Amino acid sequence: MKIKEHKIDSVESGSIAEEMGIEAGDVLLEVNGKPIQDVFDYHFLINDVLLTLLIRKPNGEEWELEIEKDYYEDPGIVFENGLMDDYKSCYNKCIFCFIDQMPPNMRETLYFKDDDSRLSFLQGNYVTLTNMKEEDVQRIITYKLAPINVSVHTMNPELRCEMLHNRFAGEALDKIRRFYEGEIEMNGQIVLCKGVNDGEELERSIRELAEYIPYMQSLSVVPVGLTKFRDGLYPLEPFEKEDAREVLKIIHKWQKICYEKHGTHFVQASDEWYLLAEEPFPPEENYDGYIQLENGVGMIPLLESEFDDCLAYELEEQEDGSVGEKNPGEEDFESSEKAESEELKCEKKTYRRVVSIATGKSAAGLLRRLADKFMNQHPDIKVMVYQIRNDFFGEMITVSGLLTGQDLRAQLSGQDLGDMLLLPCNLLRSGEEVFLDDMTLTELENTLQVPIHIVKSDGQCLYDGMLGNV
């Protein structure tokens, strides 16, 4: 087998690698005499106090470097390819696949389907296990790599083959048992499709996956996302209010069973189910530490709880006399009292600051509620919430993370956006100021003629954004 070579992109300042003379452009050949297949091998092998690195310099010289370090200390090498290998694409043709529902003529990377177990550990991606080879399974168990996030969808092997359009999808479920026996922590996900894997099939999946507790730590159930681009695809139907209530009934039943037996609620409903069913969210303790937060489980109640804490803390500080009358970064309100008084004589309410927020349908109700709480405590600041309809993908897509720049531009143009516009960070591509449709943040800002500030998905950042501390 050909030995893989891994080109070094950079070394961290002050790191062991820099001290040893390793530079960008060098190539890593071996660690402790062993070739490196990918990032799994590399991170497993460098967790030692004594290392021998075989490096090839750009002029062809090979350096054997001996390193003594702390056990978990990283040498500080950054590779040109984060995985140190090619990405593995998905071989399935799932009936619910969101990528198959994308419109044409978008950037090529949006159509790439990954199903790479390494991204499960590195980025939290969910994988189907269908293209995982025996050597991959064994490496995960040997290296004790965890947790691995599994797109289960159903524990019925025959149904899983149908849903994933892969004749090996059913037998791939056996890898869950292998990981359980190898004491590898896992999280599961079920994308629920109406009339397909719901009802009795959902009960079966929860029941069988619960047998793998404690190593199967959690299981989320999320509704299928349906765009308007489904011509020629499996005829899936959207869930209605009563459907959502039935789903929650099953999940709450199994939460009780699992908690009584294992001390964990285990199975969690994503926030969309509660919104669709028009039922209240469960108490914080039911979320078991929000382990499935990135899967949309508990994001809304946690955001509200964090925001309420900010308001409560501010009141406590004011009562203690430890908070001044000005918020950091804001203009002196007292100095403008006279001017405001004159404007009030004209029977027109004036504000020290006007802030607007744009979001999707799912979060609009929550943000309006938080805005009302905030304005009750800050009557001199006005917060306006704009609910953006998803014309790009279709109105059934209600989450803010799938809003595009063009929908924001079309529906916010001509609106009174005040002094600034707040947008949630999940609208942008990770690490970039670009929306899903390739419109840049600067382009939108120039069109709307208002400063735009990106807010992280937590209550403190939202609270600071409303105050203007951005």
C-alpha positions as a Python dict, from the first residue, in 0.01 Angstrom:
ca = {
    (1, 'M'): (0, 0, 0),
    (2, 'K'): (130, 344, -96),
    (3, 'I'): (238, 553, 202),
    (4, 'K'): (38, 874, 230),
    (5, 'E'): (216, 1203, 255),
    (6, 'H'): (65, 1495, 443),
    (7, 'K'): (166, 1849, 344),
    (8, 'I'): (199, 2096, 629),
    (9, 'D'): (9, 2422, 580),
    (10, 'S'): (147, 2607, 883),
    (11, 'V'): (286, 2565, 1234),
    (12, 'E'): (154, 2739, 1544),
    (13, 'S'): (362, 3019, 1688),
    (14, 'G'): (561, 2911, 1994),
    (15, 'S'): (480, 2543, 1935),
    (16, 'I'): (707, 2240, 1954),
    (17, 'A'): (691, 2214, 1575),
    (18, 'E'): (826, 2568, 1538),
    (19, 'E'): (1108, 2495, 1784),
    (20, 'M'): (1203, 2184, 1585),
    (21, 'G'): (1231, 2378, 1261),
    (22, 'I'): (918, 2237, 1097),
    (23, 'E'): (780, 2481, 840),
    (24, 'A'): (493, 2531, 599),
    (25, 'G'): (555, 2325, 286),
    (26, 'D'): (718, 2037, 476),
    (27, 'V'): (564, 1692, 446),
    (28, 'L'): (492, 1451, 733),
    (29, 'L'): (576, 1093, 639),
    (30, 'E'): (561, 896, 965),
    (31, 'V'): (496, 920, 1338),
    (32, 'N'): (690, 673, 1556),
    (33, 'G'): (781, 471, 1248),
    (34, 'K'): (421, 430, 1138),
    (35, 'P'): (256, 578, 827),
    (36, 'I'): (-43, 807, 879),
    (37, 'Q'): (-363, 724, 695),
    (38, 'D'): (-566, 1019, 820),
    (39, 'V'): (-639, 1249, 1112),
    (40, 'F'): (-750, 954, 1331),
    (41, 'D'): (-409, 788, 1311),
    (42, 'Y'): (-229, 1117, 1364),
    (43, 'H'): (-414, 1221, 1680),
    (44, 'F'): (-391, 871, 1826),
    (45, 'L'): (-16, 844, 1768),
    (46, 'I'): (81, 1193, 1889),
    (47, 'N'): (-80, 1129, 2229),
    (48, 'D'): (248, 1011, 2375),
    (49, 'V'): (536, 1168, 2569),
    (50, 'L'): (804, 1056, 2321),
    (51, 'L'): (756, 1109, 1948),
    (52, 'T'): (969, 1051, 1643),
    (53, 'L'): (850, 1245, 1339),
    (54, 'L'): (980, 1176, 990),
    (55, 'I'): (964, 1501, 793),
    (56, 'R'): (1060, 1565, 432),
    (57, 'K'): (1174, 1917, 350),
    (58, 'P'): (1095, 2087, 15),
    (59, 'N'): (1453, 2020, -105),
    (60, 'G'): (1404, 1644, -56),
    (61, 'E'): (1596, 1609, 272),
    (62, 'E'): (1435, 1382, 531),
    (63, 'W'): (1457, 1484, 896),
    (64, 'E'): (1397, 1242, 1183),
    (65, 'L'): (1293, 1457, 1477),
    (66, 'E'): (1273, 1326, 1833),
    (67, 'I'): (1026, 1511, 2055),
    (68, 'E'): (964, 1491, 2429),
    (69, 'K'): (638, 1648, 2543),
    (70, 'D'): (340, 1617, 2776),
    (71, 'Y'): (106, 1330, 2692),
    (72, 'Y'): (-182, 1529, 2538),
    (73, 'E'): (30, 1822, 2418),
    (74, 'D'): (-15, 1895, 2047),
    (75, 'P'): (302, 1954, 1842),
    (76, 'G'): (128, 2248, 1671),
    (77, 'I'): (119, 2126, 1312),
    (78, 'V'): (-163, 2242, 1085),
    (79, 'F'): (-215, 2032, 773),
    (80, 'E'): (-325, 2146, 429),
    (81, 'N'): (-611, 1892, 444),
    (82, 'G'): (-791, 1890, 779),
    (83, 'L'): (-891, 1524, 744),
    (84, 'M'): (-547, 1431, 609),
    (85, 'D'): (-740, 1227, 353),
    (86, 'D'): (-1011, 1259, 87),
    (87, 'Y'): (-1367, 1323, 205),
    (88, 'K'): (-1601, 1025, 179),
    (89, 'S'): (-1922, 1099, -8),
    (90, 'C'): (-2262, 947, 65),
    (91, 'Y'): (-2374, 646, -140),
    (92, 'N'): (-2733, 659, -18),
    (93, 'K'): (-3034, 806, -193),
    (94, 'C'): (-3246, 890, 111),
    (95, 'I'): (-3611, 971, 47),
    (96, 'F'): (-3578, 1276, 275),
    (97, 'C'): (-3236, 1403, 164),
    (98, 'F'): (-3229, 1783, 180),
    (99, 'I'): (-2953, 1813, -80),
    (100, 'D'): (-3176, 1643, -337),
    (101, 'Q'): (-3426, 1923, -273),
    (102, 'M'): (-3182, 2203, -352),
    (103, 'P'): (-3252, 2436, -643),
    (104, 'P'): (-3022, 2421, -948),
    (105, 'N'): (-2729, 2650, -1027),
    (106, 'M'): (-2598, 2696, -674),
    (107, 'R'): (-2231, 2659, -578),
    (108, 'E'): (-2096, 2308, -628),
    (109, 'T'): (-2007, 2247, -263),
    (110, 'L'): (-2374, 2266, -161),
    (111, 'Y'): (-2447, 1952, -362),
    (112, 'F'): (-2176, 1741, -201),
    (113, 'K'): (-2318, 1471, 27),
    (114, 'D'): (-2073, 1368, 297),
    (115, 'D'): (-2109, 1053, 500),
    (116, 'D'): (-1766, 1051, 659),
    (117, 'S'): (-1736, 913, 1012),
    (118, 'R'): (-1431, 1132, 1076),
    (119, 'L'): (-1648, 1442, 1040),
    (120, 'S'): (-1872, 1298, 1309),
    (121, 'F'): (-1590, 1331, 1561),
    (122, 'L'): (-1438, 1651, 1423),
    (123, 'Q'): (-1751, 1852, 1343),
    (124, 'G'): (-2042, 1662, 1500),
    (125, 'N'): (-2187, 1545, 1166),
    (126, 'Y'): (-2433, 1255, 1164),
    (127, 'V'): (-2339, 950, 956),
    (128, 'T'): (-2543, 652, 834),
    (129, 'L'): (-2261, 394, 885),
    (130, 'T'): (-2337, 250, 538),
    (131, 'N'): (-1995, 322, 385),
    (132, 'M'): (-1797, 244, 698),
    (133, 'K'): (-1561, -49, 640),
    (134, 'E'): (-1464, -309, 898),
    (135, 'E'): (-1123, -145, 941),
    (136, 'D'): (-1299, 187, 1016),
    (137, 'V'): (-1515, 23, 1283),
    (138, 'Q'): (-1212, -144, 1438),
    (139, 'R'): (-1008, 177, 1442),
    (140, 'I'): (-1288, 363, 1621),
    (141, 'I'): (-1305, 92, 1886),
    (142, 'T'): (-926, 64, 1918),
    (143, 'Y'): (-867, 438, 1937),
    (144, 'K'): (-1174, 487, 2162),
    (145, 'L'): (-1299, 766, 1939),
    (146, 'A'): (-1621, 911, 2072),
    (147, 'P'): (-1889, 1015, 2048),
    (148, 'I'): (-2000, 904, 1705),
    (149, 'N'): (-2325, 1056, 1581),
    (150, 'V'): (-2546, 811, 1393),
    (151, 'S'): (-2828, 887, 1149),
    (152, 'V'): (-3044, 590, 1242),
    (153, 'H'): (-3390, 688, 1107),
    (154, 'T'): (-3533, 345, 1179),
    (155, 'M'): (-3428, 21, 1350),
    (156, 'N'): (-3631, -182, 1103),
    (157, 'P'): (-3361, -318, 867),
    (158, 'E'): (-3594, -364, 569),
    (159, 'L'): (-3748, -20, 610),
    (160, 'R'): (-3405, 137, 646),
    (161, 'C'): (-3300, -13, 314),
    (162, 'E'): (-3608, 143, 155),
    (163, 'M'): (-3562, 483, 319),
    (164, 'L'): (-3193, 508, 231),
    (165, 'H'): (-3226, 330, -106),
    (166, 'N'): (-2927, 119, -8),
    (167, 'R'): (-2947, -260, 18),
    (168, 'F'): (-2675, -257, 284),
    (169, 'A'): (-2844, 2, 505),
    (170, 'G'): (-3016, -259, 722),
    (171, 'E'): (-2710, -464, 804),
    (172, 'A'): (-2518, -141, 881),
    (173, 'L'): (-2728, -118, 1198),
    (174, 'D'): (-2515, -399, 1341),
    (175, 'K'): (-2231, -147, 1376),
    (176, 'I'): (-2432, 22, 1653),
    (177, 'R'): (-2418, -304, 1846),
    (178, 'R'): (-2042, -328, 1778),
    (179, 'F'): (-1985, 20, 1914),
    (180, 'Y'): (-2199, -60, 2218),
    (181, 'E'): (-1991, -369, 2291),
    (182, 'G'): (-1675, -164, 2238),
    (183, 'E'): (-1804, 94, 2491),
    (184, 'I'): (-1805, 373, 2233),
    (185, 'E'): (-2036, 663, 2316),
    (186, 'M'): (-2296, 743, 2050),
    (187, 'N'): (-2579, 986, 1978),
    (188, 'G'): (-2864, 894, 1747),
    (189, 'Q'): (-3093, 1086, 1515),
    (190, 'I'): (-3423, 999, 1351),
    (191, 'V'): (-3551, 1213, 1064),
    (192, 'L'): (-3922, 1141, 1088),
    (193, 'C'): (-4125, 1104, 770),
    (194, 'K'): (-4503, 1101, 788),
    (195, 'G'): (-4652, 758, 721),
    (196, 'V'): (-4307, 600, 682),
    (197, 'N'): (-4108, 566, 1005),
    (198, 'D'): (-4349, 727, 1254),
    (199, 'G'): (-4613, 564, 1476),
    (200, 'E'): (-4530, 201, 1558),
    (201, 'E'): (-4201, 222, 1369),
    (202, 'L'): (-4092, 515, 1586),
    (203, 'E'): (-4185, 317, 1898),
    (204, 'R'): (-3978, 23, 1775),
    (205, 'S'): (-3675, 240, 1700),
    (206, 'I'): (-3680, 410, 2040),
    (207, 'R'): (-3731, 80, 2221),
    (208, 'E'): (-3442, -96, 2046),
    (209, 'L'): (-3201, 196, 2068),
    (210, 'A'): (-3277, 235, 2439),
    (211, 'E'): (-3126, -110, 2485),
    (212, 'Y'): (-2787, 45, 2403),
    (213, 'I'): (-2799, 294, 2693),
    (214, 'P'): (-2563, 417, 2844),
    (215, 'Y'): (-2330, 414, 2541),
    (216, 'M'): (-2611, 537, 2319),
    (217, 'Q'): (-2633, 862, 2513),
    (218, 'S'): (-2921, 1034, 2339),
    (219, 'L'): (-3165, 1014, 2051),
    (220, 'S'): (-3323, 1311, 1875),
    (221, 'V'): (-3636, 1300, 1662),
    (222, 'V'): (-3663, 1576, 1402),
    (223, 'P'): (-3930, 1632, 1134),
    (224, 'V'): (-3831, 1598, 770),
    (225, 'G'): (-3756, 1928, 598),
    (226, 'L'): (-3948, 1970, 273),
    (227, 'T'): (-3858, 2235, 16),
    (228, 'K'): (-4057, 2329, -295),
    (229, 'F'): (-3802, 2150, -516),
    (230, 'R'): (-3935, 1793, -487),
    (231, 'D'): (-4036, 1709, -843),
    (232, 'G'): (-3971, 1342, -909),
    (233, 'L'): (-3885, 1265, -546),
    (234, 'Y'): (-4061, 1041, -295),
    (235, 'P'): (-4407, 1188, -217),
    (236, 'L'): (-4357, 1299, 143),
    (237, 'E'): (-4623, 1499, 327),
    (238, 'P'): (-4571, 1766, 593),
    (239, 'F'): (-4669, 1696, 954),
    (240, 'E'): (-4976, 1871, 1092),
    (241, 'K'): (-5064, 1983, 1444),
    (242, 'E'): (-5228, 1655, 1548),
    (243, 'D'): (-4940, 1455, 1396),
    (244, 'A'): (-4696, 1651, 1610),
    (245, 'R'): (-4899, 1582, 1921),
    (246, 'E'): (-4890, 1208, 1851),
    (247, 'V'): (-4513, 1222, 1804),
    (248, 'L'): (-4472, 1406, 2134),
    (249, 'K'): (-4700, 1157, 2308),
    (250, 'I'): (-4469, 871, 2204),
    (251, 'I'): (-4154, 1059, 2296),
    (252, 'H'): (-4284, 1166, 2638),
    (253, 'K'): (-4391, 808, 2708),
    (254, 'W'): (-4041, 678, 2639),
    (255, 'Q'): (-3876, 962, 2827),
    (256, 'K'): (-4061, 846, 3136),
    (257, 'I'): (-3968, 481, 3078),
    (258, 'C'): (-3600, 561, 3018),
    (259, 'Y'): (-3574, 796, 3313),
    (260, 'E'): (-3724, 543, 3553),
    (261, 'K'): (-3497, 266, 3424),
    (262, 'H'): (-3174, 449, 3339),
    (263, 'G'): (-3191, 794, 3498),
    (264, 'T'): (-3188, 967, 3158),
    (265, 'H'): (-3472, 1094, 2940),
    (266, 'F'): (-3272, 966, 2641),
    (267, 'V'): (-3509, 1048, 2353),
    (268, 'Q'): (-3567, 1415, 2270),
    (269, 'A'): (-3805, 1599, 2041),
    (270, 'S'): (-3665, 1887, 1838),
    (271, 'D'): (-3818, 2228, 1903),
    (272, 'E'): (-4027, 2218, 1583),
    (273, 'W'): (-4254, 1951, 1730),
    (274, 'Y'): (-4355, 2171, 2025),
    (275, 'L'): (-4411, 2471, 1802),
    (276, 'L'): (-4620, 2271, 1556),
    (277, 'A'): (-4819, 2099, 1830),
    (278, 'E'): (-4864, 2431, 2013),
    (279, 'E'): (-4753, 2263, 2334),
    (280, 'P'): (-4526, 2413, 2602),
    (281, 'F'): (-4161, 2315, 2610),
    (282, 'P'): (-4058, 2075, 2887),
    (283, 'P'): (-3853, 2191, 3189),
    (284, 'E'): (-3477, 2227, 3157),
    (285, 'E'): (-3401, 1904, 3343),
    (286, 'N'): (-3578, 1703, 3073),
    (287, 'Y'): (-3306, 1794, 2821),
    (288, 'D'): (-3031, 1600, 3004),
    (289, 'G'): (-2779, 1881, 2970),
    (290, 'Y'): (-2887, 1980, 2616),
    (291, 'I'): (-2674, 1707, 2460),
    (292, 'Q'): (-2865, 1737, 2130),
    (293, 'L'): (-2865, 2117, 2118),
    (294, 'E'): (-2692, 2135, 1778),
    (295, 'N'): (-2971, 1920, 1638),
    (296, 'G'): (-3232, 2181, 1727),
    (297, 'V'): (-3332, 2018, 2056),
    (298, 'G'): (-3390, 2274, 2331),
    (299, 'M'): (-3246, 2574, 2148),
    (300, 'I'): (-3557, 2788, 2197),
    (301, 'P'): (-3616, 2722, 2570),
    (302, 'L'): (-3243, 2755, 2645),
    (303, 'L'): (-3220, 3088, 2462),
    (304, 'E'): (-3517, 3221, 2656),
    (305, 'S'): (-3376, 3098, 2985),
    (306, 'E'): (-3038, 3262, 2919),
    (307, 'F'): (-3203, 3587, 2811),
    (308, 'D'): (-3425, 3595, 3121),
    (309, 'D'): (-3116, 3543, 3335),
    (310, 'C'): (-2958, 3851, 3177),
    (311, 'L'): (-3262, 4064, 3253),
    (312, 'A'): (-3286, 3930, 3609),
    (313, 'Y'): (-2915, 3993, 3672),
    (314, 'E'): (-2946, 4348, 3546),
    (315, 'L'): (-3236, 4415, 3784),
    (316, 'E'): (-3043, 4271, 4076),
    (317, 'E'): (-2745, 4491, 3996),
    (318, 'Q'): (-2965, 4797, 3971),
    (319, 'E'): (-3127, 4719, 4306),
    (320, 'D'): (-2779, 4681, 4458),
    (321, 'G'): (-2680, 5015, 4310),
    (322, 'S'): (-2387, 4862, 4126),
    (323, 'V'): (-2509, 4938, 3776),
    (324, 'G'): (-2485, 5286, 3639),
    (325, 'E'): (-2756, 5451, 3439),
    (326, 'K'): (-2566, 5400, 3115),
    (327, 'N'): (-2493, 5076, 2936),
    (328, 'P'): (-2135, 5029, 2810),
    (329, 'G'): (-2088, 5169, 2462),
    (330, 'E'): (-2411, 5372, 2467),
    (331, 'E'): (-2461, 5749, 2452),
    (332, 'D'): (-2552, 5933, 2769),
    (333, 'F'): (-2930, 5920, 2791),
    (334, 'E'): (-2948, 6186, 3061),
    (335, 'S'): (-2777, 6438, 2835),
    (336, 'S'): (-3055, 6398, 2580),
    (337, 'E'): (-3345, 6421, 2829),
    (338, 'K'): (-3423, 6778, 2734),
    (339, 'A'): (-3436, 6700, 2362),
    (340, 'E'): (-3650, 6395, 2423),
    (341, 'S'): (-3886, 6594, 2642),
    (342, 'E'): (-3938, 6841, 2360),
    (343, 'E'): (-4015, 6558, 2116),
    (344, 'L'): (-4259, 6401, 2359),
    (345, 'K'): (-4450, 6726, 2365),
    (346, 'C'): (-4525, 6650, 2001),
    (347, 'E'): (-4695, 6331, 2126),
    (348, 'K'): (-4442, 6116, 1944),
    (349, 'K'): (-4253, 5850, 2132),
    (350, 'T'): (-3879, 5874, 2076),
    (351, 'Y'): (-3617, 5614, 2157),
    (352, 'R'): (-3249, 5627, 2239),
    (353, 'R'): (-3196, 5334, 2006),
    (354, 'V'): (-3406, 5137, 1758),
    (355, 'V'): (-3295, 4782, 1687),
    (356, 'S'): (-3443, 4540, 1435),
    (357, 'I'): (-3408, 4162, 1426),
    (358, 'A'): (-3478, 3932, 1129),
    (359, 'T'): (-3545, 3562, 1175),
    (360, 'G'): (-3740, 3268, 1040),
    (361, 'K'): (-4093, 3169, 1132),
    (362, 'S'): (-3985, 2912, 1392),
    (363, 'A'): (-3809, 3161, 1617),
    (364, 'A'): (-4016, 3473, 1544),
    (365, 'G'): (-4265, 3418, 1827),
    (366, 'L'): (-3988, 3366, 2081),
    (367, 'L'): (-3795, 3675, 1970),
    (368, 'R'): (-4105, 3892, 1985),
    (369, 'R'): (-4165, 3769, 2339),
    (370, 'L'): (-3805, 3842, 2438),
    (371, 'A'): (-3822, 4184, 2272),
    (372, 'D'): (-4131, 4270, 2477),
    (373, 'K'): (-3956, 4166, 2799),
    (374, 'F'): (-3653, 4370, 2706),
    (375, 'M'): (-3851, 4683, 2615),
    (376, 'N'): (-4047, 4659, 2940),
    (377, 'Q'): (-3714, 4687, 3121),
    (378, 'H'): (-3563, 4932, 2869),
    (379, 'P'): (-3846, 5164, 2760),
    (380, 'D'): (-3595, 5392, 2588),
    (381, 'I'): (-3496, 5120, 2338),
    (382, 'K'): (-3727, 4989, 2069),
    (383, 'V'): (-3680, 4636, 1932),
    (384, 'M'): (-3863, 4530, 1616),
    (385, 'V'): (-3877, 4166, 1500),
    (386, 'Y'): (-3925, 4086, 1132),
    (387, 'Q'): (-4039, 3737, 1039),
    (388, 'I'): (-3883, 3640, 706),
    (389, 'R'): (-4077, 3407, 477),
    (390, 'N'): (-3860, 3148, 301),
    (391, 'D'): (-3947, 3208, -63),
    (392, 'F'): (-3618, 3057, -179),
    (393, 'F'): (-3680, 2703, -49),
    (394, 'G'): (-4054, 2730, 15),
    (395, 'E'): (-4272, 2835, 306),
    (396, 'M'): (-4253, 2493, 474),
    (397, 'I'): (-3890, 2571, 561),
    (398, 'T'): (-3921, 2785, 874),
    (399, 'V'): (-3578, 2773, 1043),
    (400, 'S'): (-3355, 3081, 1030),
    (401, 'G'): (-3048, 2881, 926),
    (402, 'L'): (-3194, 2826, 578),
    (403, 'L'): (-3282, 3186, 504),
    (404, 'T'): (-3102, 3342, 209),
    (405, 'G'): (-2965, 3687, 146),
    (406, 'Q'): (-3211, 3747, -136),
    (407, 'D'): (-3514, 3677, 85),
    (408, 'L'): (-3375, 3909, 351),
    (409, 'R'): (-3314, 4178, 92),
    (410, 'A'): (-3657, 4146, -70),
    (411, 'Q'): (-3855, 4150, 254),
    (412, 'L'): (-3651, 4406, 449),
    (413, 'S'): (-3598, 4663, 174),
    (414, 'G'): (-3803, 4973, 248),
    (415, 'Q'): (-3865, 4872, 610),
    (416, 'D'): (-3773, 5096, 901),
    (417, 'L'): (-3478, 4900, 1040),
    (418, 'G'): (-3371, 5164, 1291),
    (419, 'D'): (-3010, 5202, 1399),
    (420, 'M'): (-2899, 4845, 1336),
    (421, 'L'): (-3013, 4505, 1214),
    (422, 'L'): (-2935, 4189, 1413),
    (423, 'L'): (-2908, 3857, 1230),
    (424, 'P'): (-2846, 3510, 1384),
    (425, 'C'): (-2504, 3361, 1310),
    (426, 'N'): (-2649, 3044, 1155),
    (427, 'L'): (-2750, 3239, 844),
    (428, 'L'): (-2387, 3255, 735),
    (429, 'R'): (-2148, 2990, 614),
    (430, 'S'): (-1911, 2884, 891),
    (431, 'G'): (-1620, 3123, 919),
    (432, 'E'): (-1739, 3341, 630),
    (433, 'E'): (-1966, 3641, 578),
    (434, 'V'): (-2162, 3474, 299),
    (435, 'F'): (-2525, 3360, 292),
    (436, 'L'): (-2645, 3029, 151),
    (437, 'D'): (-2717, 3187, -187),
    (438, 'D'): (-2366, 3343, -207),
    (439, 'M'): (-2484, 3696, -128),
    (440, 'T'): (-2229, 3859, 101),
    (441, 'L'): (-2307, 4037, 426),
    (442, 'T'): (-2157, 4355, 283),
    (443, 'E'): (-2386, 4338, -22),
    (444, 'L'): (-2693, 4307, 200),
    (445, 'E'): (-2572, 4584, 428),
    (446, 'N'): (-2517, 4819, 133),
    (447, 'T'): (-2863, 4741, -6),
    (448, 'L'): (-3048, 4793, 322),
    (449, 'Q'): (-2837, 5093, 423),
    (450, 'V'): (-2816, 4987, 786),
    (451, 'P'): (-2532, 4841, 997),
    (452, 'I'): (-2577, 4463, 1033),
    (453, 'H'): (-2447, 4278, 1336),
    (454, 'I'): (-2428, 3898, 1362),
    (455, 'V'): (-2546, 3755, 1692),
    (456, 'K'): (-2444, 3417, 1833),
    (457, 'S'): (-2716, 3174, 1938),
    (458, 'D'): (-2716, 3243, 2310),
    (459, 'G'): (-2915, 3469, 2538),
    (460, 'Q'): (-2625, 3687, 2649),
    (461, 'C'): (-2526, 3776, 2290),
    (462, 'L'): (-2887, 3854, 2198),
    (463, 'Y'): (-2927, 4070, 2508),
    (464, 'D'): (-2603, 4255, 2430),
    (465, 'G'): (-2719, 4303, 2071),
    (466, 'M'): (-3042, 4467, 2183),
    (467, 'L'): (-2843, 4696, 2413),
    (468, 'G'): (-2615, 4787, 2126),
    (469, 'N'): (-2304, 4633, 2283),
    (470, 'V'): (-2186, 4469, 1960),
}
